Coordinates of C-alpha atoms and ligand atoms in Angstrom, one line a residue:
M179 CA -27.7 -15.4 -18.1
H180 CA -25.3 -12.9 -16.6
L181 CA -22.2 -12.2 -18.7
K182 CA -19.2 -10.1 -17.9
F183 CA -18.6 -7.0 -19.9
S184 CA -15.5 -8.5 -21.7
D185 CA -17.5 -11.7 -22.5
R186 CA -20.4 -9.6 -23.9
M187 CA -17.9 -7.6 -26.0
I188 CA -16.5 -10.8 -27.5
L189 CA -20.0 -12.1 -28.1
Y190 CA -21.2 -9.0 -29.8
N191 CA -18.1 -8.8 -31.9
V192 CA -18.5 -12.5 -33.0
L193 CA -22.1 -11.9 -33.8
F194 CA -21.3 -8.8 -35.8
F195 CA -18.5 -10.7 -37.6
I196 CA -20.8 -13.6 -38.4
I197 CA -23.5 -11.3 -39.7
T198 CA -21.1 -9.3 -41.8
F199 CA -19.3 -12.4 -43.1
A200 CA -22.6 -14.0 -44.0
L201 CA -23.7 -10.9 -45.8
I202 CA -20.4 -10.8 -47.7
I203 CA -20.8 -14.5 -48.6
F204 CA -24.4 -13.9 -49.7
L205 CA -23.4 -11.0 -51.9
V206 CA -20.4 -12.9 -53.4
I207 CA -22.5 -15.9 -54.1
Q208 CA -25.2 -13.7 -55.6
G209 CA -22.7 -12.0 -57.9
I210 CA -21.0 -15.2 -58.9
T211 CA -24.3 -17.0 -59.5
F212 CA -25.6 -14.1 -61.6
Q213 CA -22.4 -14.2 -63.6
Y214 CA -22.5 -17.9 -64.2
I215 CA -26.2 -18.0 -65.0
N216 CA -25.8 -15.1 -67.4
G217 CA -23.0 -17.0 -69.1
A218 CA -25.1 -20.1 -69.2
R219 CA -28.0 -18.1 -70.6
E220 CA -25.9 -16.7 -73.4
Q221 CA -24.5 -20.1 -74.1
L222 CA -28.0 -21.7 -74.3
M223 CA -29.2 -18.9 -76.5
T224 CA -26.3 -19.5 -78.9
M225 CA -27.1 -23.2 -78.8
G226 CA -30.8 -22.4 -79.6
Q227 CA -29.6 -20.3 -82.5
D228 CA -27.2 -23.1 -83.6
V229 CA -30.3 -25.4 -83.7
N230 CA -32.3 -23.0 -85.7
L231 CA -29.4 -22.5 -88.2
Y232 CA -28.8 -26.2 -88.5
V233 CA -32.5 -27.1 -88.9
T234 CA -33.0 -24.3 -91.5
Q235 CA -30.0 -25.7 -93.3
E236 CA -31.4 -29.2 -93.2
V237 CA -35.1 -28.5 -94.1
G238 CA -34.7 -25.5 -96.3
N239 CA -35.0 -25.8 -100.1
K240 CA -36.5 -29.3 -99.8
K241 CA -39.7 -30.4 -101.4
E242 CA -41.2 -31.7 -98.2
A243 CA -42.8 -29.4 -95.7
P244 CA -40.2 -28.3 -93.2
R245 CA -42.3 -29.3 -90.2
A246 CA -42.9 -32.9 -91.6
L247 CA -39.2 -33.1 -92.4
F248 CA -38.3 -31.9 -89.0
E249 CA -40.5 -34.4 -87.3
K250 CA -39.3 -37.2 -89.6
N251 CA -35.6 -36.6 -89.2
A252 CA -35.7 -35.5 -85.5
G253 CA -33.7 -38.5 -84.4
Q254 CA -30.8 -37.6 -86.8
Y255 CA -31.0 -34.0 -85.8
A256 CA -31.0 -34.7 -82.2
S257 CA -27.9 -36.9 -82.4
Y258 CA -26.0 -34.4 -84.5
L259 CA -27.0 -31.4 -82.3
A260 CA -26.0 -33.3 -79.1
M261 CA -22.7 -33.9 -80.6
L262 CA -22.4 -30.3 -81.8
E263 CA -23.3 -28.8 -78.6
N264 CA -21.9 -31.5 -76.4
N265 CA -25.2 -31.7 -74.6
R266 CA -28.1 -34.0 -74.4
T267 CA -30.6 -32.7 -76.9
R268 CA -34.3 -33.3 -77.0
L269 CA -36.7 -32.3 -79.8
F270 CA -40.4 -31.8 -79.4
D271 CA -43.2 -31.4 -81.8
L272 CA -45.6 -28.4 -81.6
E273 CA -47.8 -30.3 -79.2
G274 CA -45.0 -30.8 -76.8
N275 CA -44.4 -34.5 -77.4
T276 CA -40.9 -35.7 -77.4
I277 CA -40.0 -36.7 -80.9
S278 CA -36.4 -37.3 -80.3
D279 CA -33.8 -37.6 -77.5
S280 CA -30.1 -37.9 -78.0
L281 CA -30.0 -40.1 -75.0
S282 CA -32.4 -42.9 -74.7
T283 CA -32.3 -43.1 -70.9
T284 CA -35.4 -42.1 -69.0
D285 CA -34.3 -40.0 -66.1
G286 CA -36.4 -37.6 -64.0
L287 CA -35.3 -34.6 -66.0
N288 CA -38.6 -33.3 -67.2
L289 CA -38.9 -30.2 -69.4
T290 CA -42.7 -29.9 -69.4
K291 CA -42.8 -26.7 -67.5
E292 CA -40.3 -25.0 -69.7
L293 CA -42.0 -26.3 -72.8
K294 CA -45.3 -24.8 -71.7
K295 CA -43.6 -21.5 -71.0
A296 CA -41.9 -21.4 -74.4
E297 CA -45.2 -22.3 -76.2
E298 CA -47.0 -19.5 -74.4
A299 CA -44.2 -16.9 -74.9
K300 CA -43.1 -18.2 -78.3
A301 CA -39.7 -17.5 -77.0
P302 CA -37.0 -19.5 -75.2
A303 CA -37.8 -20.4 -71.6
M304 CA -35.3 -21.2 -68.9
T305 CA -35.4 -22.5 -65.3
L306 CA -32.6 -22.7 -62.8
T307 CA -32.9 -25.7 -60.6
S308 CA -30.9 -28.4 -58.9
A309 CA -30.9 -31.9 -60.2
N310 CA -29.0 -34.7 -58.7
S311 CA -27.3 -32.1 -56.4
L312 CA -26.0 -30.3 -59.4
T313 CA -27.0 -26.8 -60.4
T314 CA -28.8 -27.1 -63.7
V315 CA -30.5 -24.9 -66.3
Y316 CA -33.6 -26.4 -68.0
Y317 CA -33.8 -24.7 -71.4
V318 CA -36.5 -25.0 -74.1
S319 CA -36.4 -22.9 -77.3
P320 CA -38.8 -22.9 -80.3
V321 CA -37.1 -24.3 -83.5
R322 CA -37.9 -21.7 -86.1
V323 CA -37.2 -21.8 -89.8
N324 CA -38.2 -18.8 -91.8
D325 CA -40.6 -17.5 -89.1
E326 CA -42.3 -20.9 -88.8
T327 CA -42.1 -22.8 -85.6
L328 CA -41.4 -26.4 -86.4
G329 CA -41.2 -27.7 -82.8
Y330 CA -39.0 -27.2 -79.8
V331 CA -35.5 -28.1 -78.7
G332 CA -34.7 -28.7 -75.1
F333 CA -31.4 -28.8 -73.2
V334 CA -30.4 -29.6 -69.6
Y335 CA -27.4 -27.6 -69.0
Y336 CA -25.3 -28.5 -66.0
L337 CA -23.5 -25.5 -64.3
E338 CA -20.7 -27.8 -63.2
E339 CA -18.1 -25.1 -63.3
M340 CA -20.2 -23.0 -61.0
D341 CA -20.7 -25.8 -58.6
A342 CA -17.0 -26.6 -58.6
Y343 CA -16.2 -22.9 -58.1
F344 CA -18.7 -22.7 -55.2
E345 CA -17.3 -25.8 -53.6
M346 CA -13.9 -24.2 -53.6
T347 CA -15.3 -20.9 -52.5
Y348 CA -17.3 -22.5 -49.6
N349 CA -14.2 -24.2 -48.4
L350 CA -12.3 -21.0 -48.6
F351 CA -15.1 -19.2 -46.8
I352 CA -15.2 -21.8 -44.0
F353 CA -11.5 -21.8 -43.6
G354 CA -11.2 -18.0 -43.8
G355 CA -14.2 -17.5 -41.6
L356 CA -12.9 -19.8 -38.9
L357 CA -9.5 -18.2 -39.1
G358 CA -11.0 -14.8 -39.0
L359 CA -13.2 -15.7 -36.1
F360 CA -10.1 -17.1 -34.2
F361 CA -8.1 -13.9 -34.8
L362 CA -11.2 -11.8 -34.0
I363 CA -11.7 -13.5 -30.7
I364 CA -8.0 -13.1 -29.8
A365 CA -8.1 -9.4 -30.9
V366 CA -11.3 -8.7 -29.1
M367 CA -10.1 -10.4 -25.9
T368 CA -6.8 -8.4 -26.0
Y369 CA -8.7 -5.3 -26.8
S370 CA -11.4 -5.7 -24.3
R371 CA -8.8 -6.6 -21.6
H372 CA -7.1 -3.3 -22.5
L373 CA -10.4 -1.5 -22.5
V374 CA -11.6 -3.0 -19.3
A375 CA -8.4 -2.5 -17.4
P376 CA -9.2 1.1 -16.3
I377 CA -12.7 0.0 -15.5
R378 CA -11.3 -2.8 -13.4
D379 CA -9.0 -0.2 -11.7
L380 CA -12.0 2.0 -11.0
T381 CA -13.8 -0.9 -9.5
K382 CA -10.9 -1.9 -7.3
I383 CA -10.4 1.7 -6.1
S384 CA -14.1 2.2 -5.6
K385 CA -14.0 -0.9 -3.3
E386 CA -11.0 0.7 -1.4
I387 CA -13.0 3.9 -1.0
T388 CA -16.0 1.9 0.3
A389 CA -13.6 0.2 2.7
G390 CA -12.5 3.6 4.0
N391 CA -9.2 4.1 2.2
Y392 CA -9.7 7.5 0.5
N393 CA -6.1 8.1 -0.4
V394 CA -6.2 6.3 -3.8
N395 CA -5.5 7.2 -7.4
I396 CA -5.8 5.6 -10.8
H397 CA -2.8 5.9 -13.2
Y398 CA -3.9 6.3 -16.8
S399 CA -1.7 8.3 -19.1
K400 CA -3.7 8.5 -22.3
E401 CA -5.8 11.5 -23.1
D402 CA -9.0 9.8 -24.2
E403 CA -12.5 9.3 -22.8
I404 CA -11.1 6.8 -20.2
G405 CA -8.4 9.3 -19.4
D406 CA -11.1 11.9 -18.8
L407 CA -13.1 9.5 -16.7
T408 CA -10.1 8.5 -14.5
Q409 CA -9.1 12.1 -14.1
V410 CA -12.6 13.0 -12.9
F411 CA -12.6 9.9 -10.7
N412 CA -9.2 10.9 -9.2
Q413 CA -10.5 14.4 -8.6
M414 CA -13.5 13.0 -6.9
S415 CA -11.6 10.6 -4.7
G416 CA -9.2 13.5 -3.8
H417 CA -12.1 15.6 -2.9
I418 CA -13.7 12.9 -0.8
N419 CA -10.3 12.4 0.8
S420 CA -10.0 16.0 1.8
V421 CA -13.6 16.2 2.9
V422 CA -13.1 13.1 5.0
K423 CA -9.9 14.4 6.5
Q424 CA -11.6 17.7 7.3
L425 CA -14.5 15.8 8.9
K426 CA -12.1 13.7 10.8
S427 CA -10.1 16.7 12.1
E428 CA -13.4 18.5 12.9
R429 CA -14.5 15.4 14.8
E430 CA -11.2 15.1 16.6
R431 CA -11.3 18.7 17.5
L432 CA -14.9 18.4 18.8
A433 CA -13.9 15.3 20.7
S434 CA -10.9 17.0 22.3
V435 CA -13.1 20.0 23.1
L436 CA -15.6 17.6 24.7
A437 CA -12.7 15.8 26.5
S438 CA -11.2 19.0 27.8
I439 CA -14.4 20.2 29.3
D440 CA -14.1 19.5 33.0
D441 CA -17.8 18.7 33.2
G442 CA -19.9 15.8 32.0
L443 CA -21.6 16.5 28.8
L444 CA -24.6 14.6 27.3
A445 CA -26.4 15.5 24.1
I446 CA -29.7 13.7 23.5
D447 CA -32.1 13.6 20.6
A448 CA -35.9 13.9 21.0
Q449 CA -36.3 10.1 21.2
G450 CA -33.8 9.9 24.1
N451 CA -31.0 8.5 22.0
I452 CA -27.5 9.7 23.1
I453 CA -25.9 11.8 20.3
T454 CA -22.6 12.3 22.1
Y455 CA -21.1 12.3 25.5
N456 CA -17.7 12.7 27.1
S457 CA -15.6 10.6 29.4
Y458 CA -16.8 12.4 32.6
I459 CA -20.2 10.8 32.1
K460 CA -18.7 7.4 32.8
T461 CA -16.7 8.8 35.8
Y462 CA -19.9 10.4 37.3
F463 CA -22.4 7.7 36.6
N464 CA -20.4 4.5 36.0
V465 CA -22.3 3.8 32.8
S466 CA -20.1 2.8 29.8
H467 CA -21.3 3.4 26.3
P468 CA -24.8 4.7 27.0
E469 CA -27.0 4.6 23.9
T470 CA -30.2 6.1 25.3
I471 CA -31.1 8.2 28.3
Y472 CA -32.8 5.0 29.6
D473 CA -29.4 3.3 30.0
F474 CA -28.9 5.5 33.1
K475 CA -31.0 3.1 35.2
Y476 CA -30.0 4.5 38.6
Q477 CA -30.0 8.1 37.6
S478 CA -33.7 8.8 37.2
F479 CA -33.1 12.5 37.7
L480 CA -31.5 12.6 34.2
R481 CA -34.7 11.2 32.7
D482 CA -36.7 13.6 34.7
I483 CA -34.8 16.6 33.5
F484 CA -35.0 15.3 29.9
D485 CA -38.8 14.8 30.2
R486 CA -39.1 18.4 31.4
L487 CA -37.0 19.8 28.6
K488 CA -39.1 17.8 26.1
K489 CA -42.2 19.4 27.5
G490 CA -40.8 22.8 26.6
K491 CA -38.8 23.9 29.7
E492 CA -36.0 26.2 28.5
H493 CA -33.4 26.0 31.2
I494 CA -33.1 23.6 34.2
S495 CA -30.5 23.8 36.9
E496 CA -30.5 21.4 39.7
E497 CA -28.1 20.2 42.5
I498 CA -28.2 16.5 43.1
D499 CA -26.3 14.2 45.5
C500 CA -25.0 11.2 43.5
N501 CA -22.6 8.5 44.7
G502 CA -21.3 10.8 47.5
R503 CA -20.8 13.7 45.1
N504 CA -22.6 17.0 44.8
L505 CA -23.5 17.3 41.1
L506 CA -25.0 20.4 39.4
I507 CA -27.1 19.4 36.4
I508 CA -27.8 22.0 33.8
G509 CA -30.2 21.1 31.1
S510 CA -31.1 23.1 28.0
P511 CA -32.5 22.5 24.5
I512 CA -30.2 22.7 21.5
H513 CA -32.0 24.7 18.8
N514 CA -30.8 23.8 15.4
A515 CA -32.6 25.4 12.4
G516 CA -34.1 22.8 10.1
F517 CA -33.5 20.0 12.5
E518 CA -35.4 18.3 15.2
E519 CA -34.7 19.8 18.6
N520 CA -32.0 18.1 20.7
Y521 CA -31.1 18.5 24.3
M522 CA -28.0 19.0 26.3
L523 CA -27.2 18.1 29.9
L524 CA -24.1 19.5 31.5
I525 CA -23.1 17.7 34.7
R526 CA -20.6 19.6 37.0
N527 CA -19.0 18.1 40.1
I528 CA -19.4 20.9 42.7
S529 CA -18.3 18.7 45.6
A530 CA -15.1 20.8 46.0
T531 CA -16.9 24.1 45.8
K532 CA -19.4 22.7 48.4
Q533 CA -16.6 21.6 50.6
L534 CA -14.8 25.0 50.2
E535 CA -18.1 26.7 51.1
N536 CA -18.3 24.5 54.2
E537 CA -14.7 25.3 55.1
Q538 CA -15.3 28.9 54.5
R539 CA -18.3 28.8 56.8
K540 CA -16.2 26.9 59.4
F541 CA -13.4 29.3 58.9
I542 CA -15.5 32.3 59.5
S543 CA -17.0 30.8 62.7
S544 CA -13.6 29.7 63.8
V545 CA -11.9 33.0 63.1
S546 CA -14.8 34.9 64.8
H547 CA -14.4 32.6 67.8
E548 CA -10.6 33.0 67.8
L549 CA -10.8 36.8 67.6
R550 CA -13.5 36.9 70.2
T551 CA -11.6 34.8 72.8
P552 CA -8.5 37.1 73.3
L553 CA -10.6 40.2 72.8
T554 CA -13.0 39.2 75.6
T555 CA -10.1 38.4 77.8
I556 CA -8.3 41.8 77.0
I557 CA -11.6 43.8 77.5
G558 CA -12.4 41.8 80.7
Y559 CA -9.0 42.6 82.2
T560 CA -8.9 46.3 81.1
D561 CA -12.4 46.7 82.5
M562 CA -11.4 45.2 85.8
L563 CA -8.3 47.4 86.0
Q564 CA -10.3 50.5 85.1
R565 CA -13.0 49.8 87.6
R566 CA -11.0 48.5 90.5
G567 CA -7.7 50.3 90.0
V568 CA -5.6 47.4 91.3
E569 CA -2.9 48.2 93.8
D570 CA -1.6 44.7 94.2
K571 CA 1.5 44.7 92.0
N572 CA 1.3 40.9 91.5
I573 CA -2.3 41.1 90.3
L574 CA -1.5 44.1 88.1
N575 CA 1.5 42.3 86.6
N576 CA -0.5 39.1 86.0
S577 CA -3.3 41.1 84.4
L578 CA -0.9 43.0 82.1
S579 CA 0.9 39.8 81.0
T580 CA -2.4 38.2 80.2
I581 CA -3.4 41.2 78.2
N582 CA 0.0 41.1 76.5
R583 CA -0.3 37.4 75.7
E584 CA -3.8 37.7 74.4
G585 CA -2.7 40.7 72.4
H586 CA 0.1 38.6 70.8
R587 CA -2.2 35.8 70.1
L588 CA -4.5 38.3 68.4
L589 CA -1.6 39.7 66.4
R590 CA -0.5 36.2 65.3
L591 CA -4.0 35.5 64.1
V592 CA -4.2 38.8 62.3
D593 CA -0.8 38.1 60.7
D594 CA -1.9 34.7 59.4
L595 CA -5.1 36.3 58.0
I596 CA -3.1 39.0 56.3
N597 CA -1.2 36.2 54.5
V598 CA -4.3 34.7 53.2
H599 CA -5.3 36.5 50.1
S600 CA -8.5 34.7 49.5
F601 CA -9.9 31.7 51.3
D602 CA -7.7 29.3 49.4
Q603 CA -4.8 31.4 48.1
I604 CA -1.9 33.0 49.7
A605 CA -0.3 36.2 48.3
F606 CA 3.4 36.4 49.3
D607 CA 5.9 38.9 48.6
I608 CA 9.1 36.9 48.4
K609 CA 12.4 38.8 48.4
K610 CA 15.3 36.5 48.1
T611 CA 18.7 37.3 49.5
N612 CA 21.7 35.2 50.8
V613 CA 20.5 33.6 53.9
D614 CA 22.8 32.1 56.6
I615 CA 20.4 29.4 57.7
Q616 CA 22.4 28.7 60.9
A617 CA 22.1 32.3 62.1
L618 CA 18.4 32.3 61.2
L619 CA 17.7 29.1 63.1
H620 CA 19.7 30.4 66.1
D621 CA 17.6 33.7 66.2
V622 CA 14.3 31.9 65.8
V623 CA 15.1 29.3 68.5
E624 CA 16.2 32.0 70.9
Q625 CA 13.0 33.9 70.2
M626 CA 10.8 30.8 70.7
R627 CA 12.7 29.8 73.8
I628 CA 10.9 32.4 75.9
K629 CA 7.5 31.0 74.8
A630 CA 8.7 27.4 75.4
W631 CA 9.8 28.3 79.0
Q632 CA 6.2 29.2 79.8
K633 CA 5.5 25.5 79.4
E634 CA 8.8 24.5 80.8
I635 CA 9.8 23.1 77.5
E636 CA 13.4 23.0 76.4
I637 CA 14.5 23.6 72.9
N638 CA 17.9 22.1 71.8
Y639 CA 19.5 23.3 68.6
K640 CA 22.2 21.3 66.9
S641 CA 23.9 22.0 63.6
D642 CA 26.6 20.8 61.3
E643 CA 29.8 22.7 61.7
S644 CA 29.2 25.1 58.9
L645 CA 26.4 25.3 56.5
P646 CA 26.6 27.1 53.2
E647 CA 24.2 30.0 52.5
I648 CA 21.0 29.5 50.7
L649 CA 19.0 32.0 48.6
G650 CA 15.8 32.8 50.3
D651 CA 13.5 35.3 52.0
Y652 CA 14.8 35.6 55.6
D653 CA 11.5 36.7 57.1
R654 CA 9.4 34.1 55.3
L655 CA 11.8 31.3 56.2
S656 CA 11.8 32.5 59.9
Q657 CA 8.0 32.3 59.7
V658 CA 8.3 28.7 58.6
I659 CA 10.4 27.7 61.6
I660 CA 8.3 29.8 64.0
N661 CA 5.1 28.2 62.8
I662 CA 6.5 24.7 63.1
L663 CA 8.1 25.4 66.5
H664 CA 4.9 27.1 67.6
N665 CA 3.0 23.9 66.9
A666 CA 5.7 21.8 68.5
I667 CA 5.4 23.8 71.7
K668 CA 1.6 23.9 71.5
Y669 CA 1.2 20.1 71.2
S670 CA 4.0 19.1 73.7
E671 CA 3.4 18.2 77.3
K672 CA 4.6 20.5 80.0
G673 CA 8.3 20.0 80.6
G674 CA 9.0 18.4 77.3
I675 CA 11.9 18.6 74.9
I676 CA 12.0 19.9 71.3
E677 CA 15.0 19.2 69.1
V678 CA 16.0 21.4 66.2
I679 CA 18.7 19.9 63.9
S680 CA 20.2 21.3 60.7
T681 CA 22.5 19.3 58.5
L682 CA 24.0 19.4 55.0
E683 CA 22.8 16.6 52.7
G684 CA 24.1 16.7 49.2
D685 CA 22.8 19.8 47.5
S686 CA 20.4 20.7 50.3
V687 CA 20.1 21.9 53.9
V688 CA 17.9 19.7 55.9
I689 CA 16.2 21.1 59.0
S690 CA 14.3 18.8 61.3
I691 CA 12.1 19.9 64.2
R692 CA 11.1 17.2 66.5
D693 CA 8.8 17.1 69.5
Y694 CA 7.6 14.4 71.8
G695 CA 4.1 15.6 72.1
I696 CA 0.7 14.2 71.3
G697 CA 1.4 13.4 67.6
I698 CA -0.8 13.2 64.6
S699 CA -2.7 10.2 63.2
D700 CA -2.0 8.9 59.7
T701 CA -5.3 10.0 58.3
E702 CA -4.7 13.6 59.5
K703 CA -1.1 13.7 58.4
D704 CA -2.2 14.1 54.8
Q705 CA -4.5 17.0 55.6
I706 CA -2.8 19.2 58.1
F707 CA -1.0 21.2 55.3
N708 CA -4.4 22.1 53.8
A709 CA -5.7 25.6 54.5
F710 CA -8.1 25.9 57.5
Y711 CA -7.6 22.3 58.5
R712 CA -7.4 21.7 62.2
V713 CA -7.2 18.4 64.0
E714 CA -10.0 18.2 66.6
E715 CA -10.7 21.9 66.8
D716 CA -11.5 21.6 70.5
R717 CA -8.1 20.1 71.2
A718 CA -6.3 23.1 69.7
R719 CA -8.6 25.6 71.3
S720 CA -8.5 24.0 74.7
E721 CA -4.8 24.7 74.7
G722 CA -5.7 28.3 74.6
E723 CA -3.4 28.6 71.6
G724 CA -5.7 27.7 68.8
G725 CA -5.1 29.0 65.3
A726 CA -7.1 29.2 62.2
G727 CA -5.6 26.1 60.6
L728 CA -3.4 28.2 58.5
G729 CA 0.0 27.8 60.1
L730 CA 1.2 24.7 58.2
Y731 CA -0.5 25.8 55.0
I732 CA 1.6 28.9 55.0
V733 CA 4.7 26.8 55.8
K734 CA 3.9 24.6 52.8
E735 CA 3.4 27.6 50.4
I736 CA 6.6 29.3 51.5
I737 CA 8.7 26.1 51.1
E738 CA 7.2 25.5 47.7
K739 CA 8.2 29.0 46.7
H740 CA 11.8 28.2 47.7
N741 CA 11.7 25.0 45.6
G742 CA 12.0 23.1 48.9
E743 CA 10.3 20.0 50.3
L744 CA 8.4 19.3 53.4
S745 CA 7.8 15.9 55.1
I746 CA 6.2 14.8 58.3
E747 CA 6.7 11.7 60.5
S748 CA 4.4 11.4 63.4
Q749 CA 2.8 8.9 65.7
V750 CA 0.0 9.5 68.1
G751 CA 1.4 9.7 71.7
E752 CA 5.0 9.7 70.6
G753 CA 5.5 13.0 68.9
T754 CA 6.1 14.6 65.5
N755 CA 9.1 15.2 63.3
I756 CA 8.7 17.8 60.6
T757 CA 11.6 18.0 58.0
V758 CA 12.2 20.9 55.8
T759 CA 14.6 20.5 52.9
L760 CA 16.0 23.6 51.2
P761 CA 18.2 23.6 48.1
L762 CA 21.6 25.2 48.3
M763 CA 22.3 28.5 46.4
E764 CA 23.3 27.1 43.0
K765 CA 20.1 25.1 42.7
T766 CA 18.0 28.0 43.9
I767 CA 19.7 30.4 41.5
G768 CA 19.2 28.0 38.6
S769 CA 15.5 27.7 39.2
E770 CA 15.3 31.4 40.0
V771 CA 16.7 32.3 36.6
S772 CA 14.3 30.0 34.8
H773 CA 11.5 31.5 36.9
D774 CA 12.5 35.0 35.8
E775 CA 12.6 33.9 32.2
A776 CA 9.1 32.5 32.5
Ligands
ADP970 P1 -3.2 26.0 63.6 O1 -2.7 27.4 63.2 O2 -4.6 25.9 63.9 O3 -2.2 25.4 64.6 P2 -1.7 24.5 61.7 O4 -1.9 24.6 60.2 O5 -0.5 25.1 62.2 O6 -3.0 25.2 62.3 O7 -1.9 23.0 62.1 C1 -2.9 22.2 61.7 C2 -3.2 21.1 62.7 O8 -2.2 20.2 62.7 C3 -3.4 21.6 64.0 O9 -4.8 21.8 64.3 C4 -2.8 20.5 64.9 O10 -3.9 19.6 65.4 C5 -2.0 19.7 64.0 N1 -0.5 19.8 64.4 C6 0.4 20.6 63.8 N2 1.6 20.5 64.3 C7 1.5 19.5 65.3 C8 2.4 18.9 66.2 N3 3.7 19.2 66.3 N4 1.9 17.9 67.0 C9 0.6 17.6 67.0 N5 -0.3 18.1 66.1 C10 0.1 19.1 65.3

């Protein structure tokens, strides 16, 4: 049977109480019994002596032999002695036969055994027994007169007092015992509850710790063994709490490190179970919550790399095309002293790098081609002029203007290239001053008009009455307008119109440059501001004005450095409208200050 600690405590205490109580009762009874029996013994001895005295008195100095006289008058003696001693008196002859009994009744009270003992010992014999549920002493003593044994006297002595006393004592014991037991149970229950309370607290708190709540404490103010235990327990839970916190923060740190890696990361144990991975894994392979390497059903290359690492290969690096991406997979073992070897796969998306490589390749071939075309023309013309020495003024002028145009084209190309610091970065030196945007637009339009006339294109410039100055780099902003106008001329039909309008809108100056040329499709609109991007390369080149795809990229970079905005509206066949928004001076100054502070 399973008992609770408190129940067991009650049970043990009750048992202990009962045993102790029984022992006390036993000892008390023993003591009292001894006392009463001793009293009875002394009483009976006195009675025996009384008999001897009385008989000596009766038979002494008589002619008849004392023994014969004793046997003859036994009836008289017995009656007298019974009266004297207030006890039934029996007299026996030397053979043990009853010669007189003060009571004529025949009851079961037999003194044979005691008689025999007294005969043998020639001394009084006594037995303690129970007769008719009364404690009784059977007593037989030799009747002696002048050292002669005449017969025996027997008494049955009831220890009534003792029985009465015991009855009372029993009642007292039962009452006292039950009362004691009652109080004991109450005391033990209270005590055990008090004793068990901290244990119960410990259990409750242990359960909380098991459930994951480590920030718990037991309050117990006394400085005893339980106090020591609770103190140690509190220290232990505090320690667990701090260790768990530390582990949590370590884990979070590791997770954030994993999350901040721009590559997919997969750690695998020797059995192929995934130890950890980061979110990029899902992005790259569309597998959520992978548990083993075999969960990557459609990426057999991962299993292949894992197998090779398991076979002992130290470093694997492979490029793989997966779902339209170029992925670089790097696999290596994780050596961990004392642990089984694990493996790590690093997955890097190199699509952008690949694309950049492609663009660089295209760029180099494009630039070479662009540089070659005007150079070939210039060399061709100069060769011809050298060899032939042209006299016709018209031919000479045409040749020189071709050489000049091609030289400018070359210069523009070289200028664009100078601005391009690396393949995807522009290094600008921006020097901001107060710029009168109307004057700037006027100058640029005048400058570009000459170029437009060559295609019989007209440029109209309109502006709000007066525009406030802005803070900017005059040369760079001129370059922006030139690049946009250059494209507008380049992609307009012969005899077309280009409109340049500048207005004040709120805190900004808005410049729109509109042409009615070939236009740009929606898909290309998003890309034309990227470096090296050119719509239909042949289209641009066939115009004889092709660039390197850098013009609008440079425009975008300059506008961004002026905290401005750039937008484009265009429709194929209908023309293009490019809008540049530049903040007025206060705004530019504000941002400039913060820029400097940074
Ligand atoms: P590029 O120096 O080669 O002209 P840009 O960056 O200036 O390069 O222009 C990128 C592409 O955007 C060009 O190849 C051209 O096809 C397209 N584009 C730019 N401006 C216009 C325009 N006004 N009309 C039509 N297409 C244009």
